[in-house]
Coordinates of C-alpha atoms and ligand atoms in Angstrom, one line a residue:
M9 CA 79.6 72.3 91.6
A10 CA 82.4 74.6 90.0
C11 CA 81.6 76.5 86.4
N12 CA 83.3 77.1 83.6
I13 CA 82.7 81.6 83.6
A14 CA 84.6 83.8 80.6
V15 CA 84.4 87.9 82.0
F16 CA 84.4 90.8 79.3
G17 CA 86.0 93.9 80.6
T18 CA 88.0 94.4 83.5
G19 CA 87.6 97.7 84.8
Y20 CA 86.3 98.1 88.5
L21 CA 83.7 95.4 87.4
G22 CA 85.2 93.6 85.3
A23 CA 87.7 92.5 87.2
T24 CA 86.4 92.4 90.7
H25 CA 83.3 89.9 89.1
A26 CA 86.2 88.0 88.0
A27 CA 88.3 87.7 91.4
C28 CA 84.9 86.9 93.3
M29 CA 84.3 84.2 90.8
A30 CA 86.9 82.0 90.8
E31 CA 87.3 82.8 94.4
L32 CA 84.3 81.1 94.6
G33 CA 85.7 77.9 93.3
H34 CA 85.5 78.2 89.8
Q35 CA 87.1 78.3 86.2
V36 CA 87.3 82.2 85.3
V37 CA 88.8 83.4 81.9
G38 CA 88.5 87.1 81.9
V39 CA 88.4 88.5 78.9
D40 CA 90.3 92.6 77.5
V41 CA 91.1 93.5 74.9
D42 CA 93.9 95.6 76.9
A43 CA 96.6 93.9 76.6
A44 CA 98.4 96.2 79.1
K45 CA 95.8 95.5 81.6
V46 CA 95.4 91.7 80.4
E47 CA 99.3 91.9 81.6
K48 CA 99.0 93.5 84.9
L49 CA 96.0 91.5 85.3
S50 CA 98.0 87.9 85.5
R51 CA 100.5 89.7 87.9
G52 CA 98.0 89.7 90.7
E53 CA 98.1 93.5 90.4
A54 CA 94.7 94.7 89.1
P55 CA 95.1 98.1 86.9
F56 CA 93.5 100.6 89.9
F57 CA 93.0 100.6 93.8
E58 CA 90.4 98.6 95.7
P59 CA 90.4 97.4 98.6
G60 CA 91.2 93.7 99.1
L61 CA 91.8 92.8 95.3
D62 CA 94.9 92.2 94.1
D63 CA 95.2 90.3 97.2
L64 CA 92.5 88.2 95.7
L65 CA 93.4 88.0 92.1
K66 CA 97.2 86.5 93.1
S67 CA 95.6 83.7 95.7
N68 CA 92.5 82.7 92.7
L69 CA 95.9 82.6 90.2
D70 CA 98.5 81.2 91.9
A71 CA 95.6 77.7 92.8
G72 CA 95.0 78.3 89.2
R73 CA 91.8 78.9 88.9
L74 CA 91.9 82.4 86.8
R75 CA 93.3 84.2 84.1
F76 CA 93.0 86.6 81.6
T77 CA 93.4 86.2 78.2
S78 CA 92.6 88.5 75.1
S79 CA 91.6 85.8 72.9
Y80 CA 87.0 85.7 72.6
E81 CA 88.4 82.5 71.2
E82 CA 90.0 81.1 74.3
A83 CA 87.0 82.7 76.2
A84 CA 84.5 81.3 73.7
E85 CA 85.9 77.5 73.1
F86 CA 86.1 77.7 77.3
A87 CA 82.9 79.3 79.7
D88 CA 80.0 78.0 79.8
A89 CA 78.6 81.1 81.6
H90 CA 80.0 84.4 79.6
F91 CA 79.6 87.6 81.6
I92 CA 79.5 91.2 80.3
G93 CA 81.3 93.9 82.3
V94 CA 82.1 96.7 80.3
A95 CA 81.6 100.5 80.8
T96 CA 78.3 102.2 79.5
P97 CA 79.7 105.1 79.9
Q98 CA 77.0 108.9 79.0
K99 CA 77.1 109.6 75.1
R100 CA 79.4 112.5 74.1
G101 CA 76.6 115.3 74.5
E102 CA 74.0 113.6 74.4
F103 CA 71.9 111.9 78.1
G104 CA 72.2 108.2 76.4
A105 CA 74.7 105.8 77.6
D106 CA 76.7 104.4 75.3
L107 CA 76.4 100.4 74.2
S108 CA 79.5 100.3 71.8
F109 CA 81.5 98.1 74.3
V110 CA 78.8 96.2 74.9
D111 CA 77.3 95.5 71.5
T112 CA 81.3 95.1 70.1
V113 CA 81.6 92.3 72.8
V114 CA 77.9 90.5 71.5
C115 CA 78.8 91.2 68.3
T116 CA 82.5 89.5 68.7
L117 CA 82.1 86.2 71.4
A118 CA 78.2 85.0 69.7
P119 CA 79.4 83.8 66.5
M120 CA 82.0 82.4 68.1
L121 CA 79.9 79.7 69.9
R122 CA 79.6 76.5 69.8
R123 CA 78.3 75.0 72.6
P124 CA 75.7 75.9 75.1
A125 CA 75.4 79.2 76.7
V126 CA 74.3 81.5 79.1
I127 CA 75.7 85.4 78.2
L128 CA 74.9 87.2 81.7
G129 CA 74.7 91.1 81.2
K130 CA 76.3 93.3 84.1
S131 CA 76.6 96.0 82.8
T132 CA 74.4 98.7 83.7
V133 CA 72.0 99.2 80.9
P134 CA 68.7 100.7 79.4
V135 CA 66.0 99.2 80.0
G136 CA 65.3 97.1 76.2
T137 CA 68.6 96.5 76.0
A138 CA 69.1 92.4 76.6
A139 CA 65.8 91.6 74.7
R140 CA 67.6 93.9 71.7
L141 CA 71.1 91.0 72.3
S142 CA 69.7 88.5 72.0
A143 CA 68.3 89.1 68.3
M144 CA 72.0 90.0 67.6
V145 CA 73.1 86.5 68.9
A146 CA 69.8 85.0 67.6
E147 CA 71.5 85.6 63.8
L148 CA 75.1 86.2 64.8
A149 CA 75.7 82.8 66.9
P150 CA 76.2 79.1 64.7
S151 CA 72.6 77.8 63.2
D152 CA 72.8 74.6 65.6
S153 CA 73.9 76.4 69.1
I154 CA 71.8 77.2 72.5
I155 CA 72.6 81.0 73.6
E156 CA 70.3 82.6 76.2
V157 CA 70.3 86.8 76.8
A158 CA 70.3 86.9 80.9
W159 CA 70.8 89.7 82.5
N160 CA 72.2 89.5 86.4
P161 CA 72.9 93.6 87.6
E162 CA 75.7 94.5 89.2
F163 CA 75.1 96.3 92.8
L164 CA 78.7 96.7 94.0
R165 CA 80.8 99.8 94.7
E166 CA 83.2 100.9 94.8
G167 CA 85.8 100.9 97.5
F168 CA 83.6 98.1 98.6
A169 CA 83.2 95.5 95.6
V170 CA 85.2 92.7 97.0
Q171 CA 82.9 92.5 99.4
D172 CA 79.8 93.3 98.1
T173 CA 80.6 90.8 94.9
L174 CA 80.8 88.1 97.6
T175 CA 78.2 88.8 100.2
P176 CA 75.8 90.7 97.8
D177 CA 72.4 91.8 100.1
R178 CA 70.2 90.5 96.6
I179 CA 71.4 88.6 93.4
V180 CA 69.1 89.9 90.4
L181 CA 68.3 87.6 87.6
G182 CA 65.8 88.7 84.8
V183 CA 65.2 85.7 81.7
H184 CA 63.4 85.6 79.2
A185 CA 60.0 84.0 79.1
Q186 CA 60.7 81.7 76.8
S187 CA 63.8 80.5 78.3
A188 CA 64.9 77.6 78.1
G189 CA 65.6 77.8 82.5
R190 CA 70.1 76.9 81.5
A191 CA 70.6 80.3 82.7
E192 CA 68.5 80.3 85.5
A193 CA 69.7 76.8 86.7
L194 CA 73.6 78.2 86.5
T195 CA 72.8 81.4 87.9
R196 CA 72.1 79.3 90.3
E197 CA 75.5 77.1 90.5
I198 CA 77.4 80.3 90.1
Y199 CA 75.7 81.6 93.0
A200 CA 75.5 78.5 95.5
K201 CA 77.1 79.5 98.4
A202 CA 75.6 83.4 98.5
I203 CA 72.1 81.4 98.2
A204 CA 72.6 78.7 100.5
D205 CA 74.4 81.8 103.2
G206 CA 69.8 83.4 102.5
V207 CA 71.4 85.7 100.2
P208 CA 67.3 86.6 98.4
L209 CA 67.4 85.8 94.8
V210 CA 65.1 86.8 93.1
V211 CA 64.0 85.8 88.6
T212 CA 61.9 87.7 87.3
D213 CA 61.5 89.2 83.4
R214 CA 65.1 90.9 81.4
E215 CA 62.6 94.8 81.3
T216 CA 62.3 94.1 85.4
A217 CA 65.6 93.6 86.1
E218 CA 67.3 96.2 84.0
L219 CA 65.1 98.8 85.7
V220 CA 65.7 98.1 89.0
K221 CA 69.4 98.3 89.2
T222 CA 68.9 102.2 86.8
A223 CA 65.5 102.3 89.0
A224 CA 68.5 101.6 92.8
N225 CA 70.8 104.2 91.6
A226 CA 68.5 106.8 90.7
F227 CA 66.8 106.4 94.0
L228 CA 70.4 106.9 95.6
A229 CA 71.9 109.5 93.4
T230 CA 67.6 111.3 95.1
K231 CA 68.3 110.4 98.7
I232 CA 71.2 112.4 98.8
S233 CA 70.5 115.4 96.7
F234 CA 67.2 115.2 98.8
I235 CA 69.9 115.9 101.7
N236 CA 71.8 118.6 99.8
A237 CA 68.7 120.2 98.9
M238 CA 67.7 120.6 102.5
A239 CA 71.8 121.6 103.4
E240 CA 70.7 124.8 100.7
L241 CA 68.1 125.1 103.4
C242 CA 69.6 124.9 106.6
E243 CA 72.2 127.2 105.9
A244 CA 69.1 129.7 104.4
A245 CA 67.7 129.4 108.2
G246 CA 70.5 129.1 110.2
A247 CA 70.1 124.7 110.8
D248 CA 71.7 122.2 111.2
V249 CA 72.1 119.4 108.2
S250 CA 73.5 116.9 109.9
E251 CA 72.1 117.2 113.2
L252 CA 68.5 116.9 111.2
A253 CA 70.1 114.0 108.5
D254 CA 70.3 111.5 112.3
A255 CA 67.1 113.4 113.5
I256 CA 65.3 112.0 110.3
G257 CA 66.6 109.0 109.7
Y258 CA 66.1 107.6 113.3
D259 CA 62.9 105.8 110.9
A260 CA 63.8 103.2 109.5
R261 CA 61.5 104.0 106.6
I262 CA 64.2 106.8 106.0
G263 CA 66.9 105.0 106.7
R264 CA 70.0 107.5 107.7
R265 CA 73.2 105.7 105.4
F266 CA 73.6 107.6 101.7
L267 CA 72.0 111.0 103.8
N268 CA 75.6 112.3 103.9
A269 CA 75.4 116.9 102.7
G270 CA 78.0 117.9 100.7
I271 CA 79.4 117.8 97.0
G272 CA 77.3 115.7 96.4
F273 CA 78.0 112.1 93.9
G274 CA 80.2 111.6 91.5
G275 CA 82.0 108.5 90.1
G276 CA 81.4 106.9 86.7
C277 CA 77.3 105.4 87.8
L278 CA 74.7 108.1 89.7
P279 CA 75.3 110.5 86.9
K280 CA 75.7 109.2 84.1
D281 CA 72.9 106.6 85.2
I282 CA 70.3 109.6 85.7
R283 CA 70.9 110.5 83.0
A284 CA 70.4 107.3 80.6
F285 CA 67.8 107.0 82.3
M286 CA 65.7 110.2 81.2
A287 CA 67.3 109.7 78.2
R288 CA 65.8 106.0 78.1
A289 CA 61.9 107.1 79.5
G290 CA 62.1 109.5 76.1
E291 CA 62.8 106.5 74.5
L292 CA 60.0 105.5 76.1
G293 CA 57.2 108.5 75.7
A294 CA 57.3 108.1 79.3
N295 CA 59.8 111.0 80.2
Q296 CA 57.4 112.4 82.4
A297 CA 57.7 110.4 84.6
L298 CA 61.7 110.7 85.3
T299 CA 61.8 114.9 85.1
F300 CA 62.0 115.2 89.1
L301 CA 65.6 113.5 87.9
R302 CA 66.8 116.6 86.5
E303 CA 66.3 118.3 89.6
V304 CA 67.7 115.9 91.6
D305 CA 71.2 115.8 88.7
S306 CA 71.0 120.3 89.2
I307 CA 70.6 119.9 93.5
N308 CA 74.2 118.0 92.8
M309 CA 75.2 120.0 90.7
R310 CA 74.7 123.2 92.0
R311 CA 76.5 121.9 95.6
R312 CA 80.0 122.2 93.1
T313 CA 78.9 125.8 92.4
K314 CA 78.1 126.3 95.7
M315 CA 81.1 124.9 97.5
M316 CA 83.0 127.2 94.6
E317 CA 81.0 130.5 97.4
T318 CA 82.3 129.5 100.3
V319 CA 86.2 129.2 98.9
R320 CA 85.4 132.4 97.7
D321 CA 83.7 134.2 100.2
I322 CA 86.0 133.2 102.6
V323 CA 89.1 134.3 101.0
G324 CA 87.7 137.6 101.2
G325 CA 85.9 137.5 97.0
S326 CA 88.4 136.9 95.0
L327 CA 90.3 134.1 94.6
I328 CA 93.2 135.5 92.5
G329 CA 97.0 135.6 93.9
T330 CA 95.8 132.9 97.2
R331 CA 96.5 129.2 97.6
V332 CA 94.5 126.5 98.3
A333 CA 94.6 122.6 99.5
V334 CA 92.9 120.4 98.5
L335 CA 92.4 117.9 100.4
G336 CA 91.3 114.8 98.4
A337 CA 90.5 113.8 94.7
A338 CA 88.5 110.2 94.9
F339 CA 84.8 110.6 94.0
K340 CA 85.0 108.7 97.4
P341 CA 87.5 107.8 100.0
D342 CA 88.8 103.8 99.4
S343 CA 88.8 103.9 95.5
D344 CA 91.3 105.6 93.8
D345 CA 88.4 106.2 90.7
I346 CA 88.3 110.1 89.3
R347 CA 85.7 109.8 86.7
D348 CA 83.0 112.6 87.1
S349 CA 85.1 114.0 90.7
P350 CA 83.1 116.6 92.6
A351 CA 87.0 116.8 93.8
L352 CA 88.8 117.4 91.9
N353 CA 86.1 119.1 89.0
I354 CA 86.4 122.2 92.4
A355 CA 89.6 121.3 92.5
G356 CA 90.0 122.7 88.3
Q357 CA 87.6 125.3 89.3
I358 CA 89.0 127.5 91.3
Q359 CA 92.8 127.2 89.5
L360 CA 91.1 129.1 87.1
Q361 CA 89.7 131.4 89.2
G362 CA 93.2 132.1 90.0
A363 CA 94.4 130.3 93.1
S364 CA 97.3 128.1 92.8
V365 CA 96.1 124.8 93.5
S366 CA 97.4 122.1 95.9
V367 CA 96.0 118.8 95.1
Y368 CA 97.0 116.1 97.3
D369 CA 94.6 112.2 97.5
P370 CA 96.1 109.4 99.2
K371 CA 95.5 106.8 96.1
A372 CA 93.6 109.3 92.8
I373 CA 96.8 111.5 91.9
E374 CA 98.3 109.4 89.1
N375 CA 94.8 109.9 87.8
S376 CA 94.3 113.0 88.4
R377 CA 97.5 114.2 86.7
R378 CA 96.5 112.6 83.9
L379 CA 93.0 114.3 83.3
F380 CA 94.4 118.4 85.3
P381 CA 97.8 118.0 84.2
T382 CA 98.2 122.2 85.5
L383 CA 96.5 121.5 88.8
D384 CA 99.8 121.1 91.2
Y385 CA 100.0 117.3 93.3
A386 CA 101.1 117.4 97.2
R387 CA 103.4 115.0 98.2
D388 CA 100.9 114.5 100.9
I389 CA 98.8 116.3 103.2
N390 CA 101.7 118.7 104.9
D391 CA 102.8 119.9 101.5
A392 CA 99.9 120.3 99.8
C393 CA 98.8 122.9 103.3
D394 CA 102.3 124.5 103.0
N395 CA 101.4 128.8 103.2
A396 CA 97.8 127.5 102.4
D397 CA 95.0 130.5 102.2
V398 CA 92.2 127.9 102.7
T399 CA 92.3 124.1 103.2
L400 CA 89.8 121.9 102.0
V401 CA 88.3 118.4 102.9
L402 CA 87.1 117.1 99.1
T403 CA 87.0 113.5 100.1
E404 CA 86.5 111.5 103.5
W405 CA 89.2 109.5 103.6
D406 CA 90.5 108.9 106.9
D407 CA 93.4 110.2 107.0
F408 CA 91.8 113.8 105.8
K409 CA 88.5 112.3 109.1
N410 CA 91.1 112.3 111.6
L411 CA 93.5 115.8 110.9
L412 CA 93.4 117.8 113.9
P413 CA 94.3 121.5 114.2
E414 CA 97.1 121.0 116.5
D415 CA 99.0 118.8 112.6
L416 CA 98.3 121.8 110.3
D417 CA 98.3 125.0 112.8
S418 CA 101.9 126.5 111.6
V419 CA 101.5 124.7 108.4
V420 CA 99.2 126.5 107.0
R421 CA 99.0 130.2 105.9
Q422 CA 95.5 131.2 107.0
R423 CA 93.6 128.8 109.5
R424 CA 90.0 128.4 107.5
I425 CA 89.0 124.7 106.7
I426 CA 86.2 124.5 104.3
D427 CA 84.9 120.4 105.2
G428 CA 82.6 119.0 101.7
R429 CA 81.5 116.4 102.9
N430 CA 80.8 117.3 106.6
C431 CA 83.8 115.4 108.3
L432 CA 85.4 116.8 110.9
D433 CA 83.7 118.6 113.7
P434 CA 83.7 122.2 113.3
A435 CA 83.7 122.2 117.0
V436 CA 87.3 120.9 117.4
W437 CA 88.4 123.0 115.8
R438 CA 86.8 126.8 115.7
S439 CA 87.9 126.1 119.1
A440 CA 91.8 125.4 118.3
G441 CA 91.1 129.3 116.6
W442 CA 90.3 128.3 113.0
I443 CA 87.2 129.4 110.3
Y444 CA 85.2 126.6 110.4
R445 CA 82.6 125.4 106.9
G446 CA 80.4 123.5 106.6
V447 CA 77.6 122.3 104.9
G448 CA 75.0 123.0 105.8
R449 CA 75.3 123.8 109.0
K450 CA 75.8 126.9 110.6
Ligands
UGA15 C1 77.3 104.1 93.1 C2 76.2 102.3 94.1 O1 76.3 102.9 95.3 C3 75.7 101.5 93.8 O2 75.1 100.4 94.4 C4 76.6 100.6 91.8 O3 76.6 99.4 92.1 C5 77.8 101.2 91.5 O4 76.7 102.9 91.4 C6 76.6 101.2 89.6 O5 76.8 101.5 89.5 O6 78.3 100.0 89.8 P1 79.4 103.8 93.8 O7 79.5 104.8 92.5 O8 80.9 103.3 93.9 O9 78.2 103.0 93.3 O10 79.4 104.8 94.7 P2 78.2 105.6 95.9 O11 79.2 104.9 97.6 O12 77.5 105.2 95.3 O13 78.6 107.0 96.1 C7 78.8 107.8 94.8 C8 78.7 109.6 94.3 O14 77.8 110.1 96.1 C9 80.2 109.2 95.6 O15 80.9 110.8 95.0 C10 79.8 109.8 96.9 O16 80.7 110.8 97.8 C11 78.7 110.7 97.0 N1 77.7 110.0 98.4 C12 77.1 109.1 99.4 C13 77.3 111.6 98.8 O17 77.5 112.1 98.3 N2 76.5 111.8 100.3 C14 76.3 110.4 101.1 O18 75.7 110.4 102.1 C15 76.3 108.7 99.7

């Protein structure tokens, strides 16, 4: 049965969620205070790059199942389910999450709710947030309205957001023990297709649901830092981390996915989520439980410094006056997201050490230019590599993975390549006369 749904926040999470809910046949209104975003989305254009999303927006706008607005009143009057998909960034100068966007949505919406409704949080929040918001809603909503607050964390990956939302590997719902059961019934209606297709639905309390999300991201971050720590050992011992990852990955308990050594994790989620998790554990008096995440964080940040050292080393000790080509600026391929991007961070540091840096990325140039206006941005791979003393592959876009030495032989000044994502074949580059360096590789 079609449900009436509102989605607050139209960033990577909210816009995708709104479009996918409409694709499932629901009537959806996406709400954002940013009028420019609303206007763009209403034309069927996502304000960021996400494969397949523009098509999904257009077809659902045309079908009349999806619309975007800045009006909270409109959403409050219309929807049975209110999804919160706004950002929860790291607080300035602190590890904790900034919940002001989430709080603002709830404070603005609650007084307008004059019909029974369920607020379903999707944003990644510290454990205890749903209970706190529930108390806020009880105070702010009209006294006769029945409003439940439940948590339904999101596990989508950028670059695969549409697929992950339409066919998730699990759906988690945290409900209040004394809830009237409306939250679960509505969630079952909303995700009826996925549930019928066999996707597990885990119904639990709100605290567990909130923790599931942060625990999942903490585990993924730990897995990446583990393999990057192994890369450090491989470098010290003259071993190869990619072969090591393949070999340990055959053990189904370990698994090969998310075991790619490189310049580490970035983006708007993993780095800030592990920090917010540590901060929350401290508030709960359980900080010891998560001290290992400090190490996860520092192994990760060390990859960026190590990459700088490798670049300096390969050009003979000093970057002053060298030309460095940087291929990749996004924090991962198939995304234009540059939040806490290791690639862009490294590009910036290299420039500060006196090199002239030319950056190319298939989708993230515009965003990068806004954040680092002083870097040079190239039109394409050849433009970036023109007369380069060293070429760095820092985001594993297909265009870079498929590069061959002969594509660049006559473009660069020095045939030196550093593979920050271990995505190239060292033998191919070395046999063509290039100096190749990877991460944790001989
Ligand atoms: C991450 C989680 O994977 C999602 O499940 C979660 O929903 C999302 O955060 C979120 O909390 O919203 P995402 O930030 O899109 O998704 O990116 P990932 O695919 O997790 O990659 C994160 C970073 O780790 C990237 O910089 C990537 O290059 C790096 N990475 C990933 C590695 O260095 N090695 C790997 O083996 C895998």
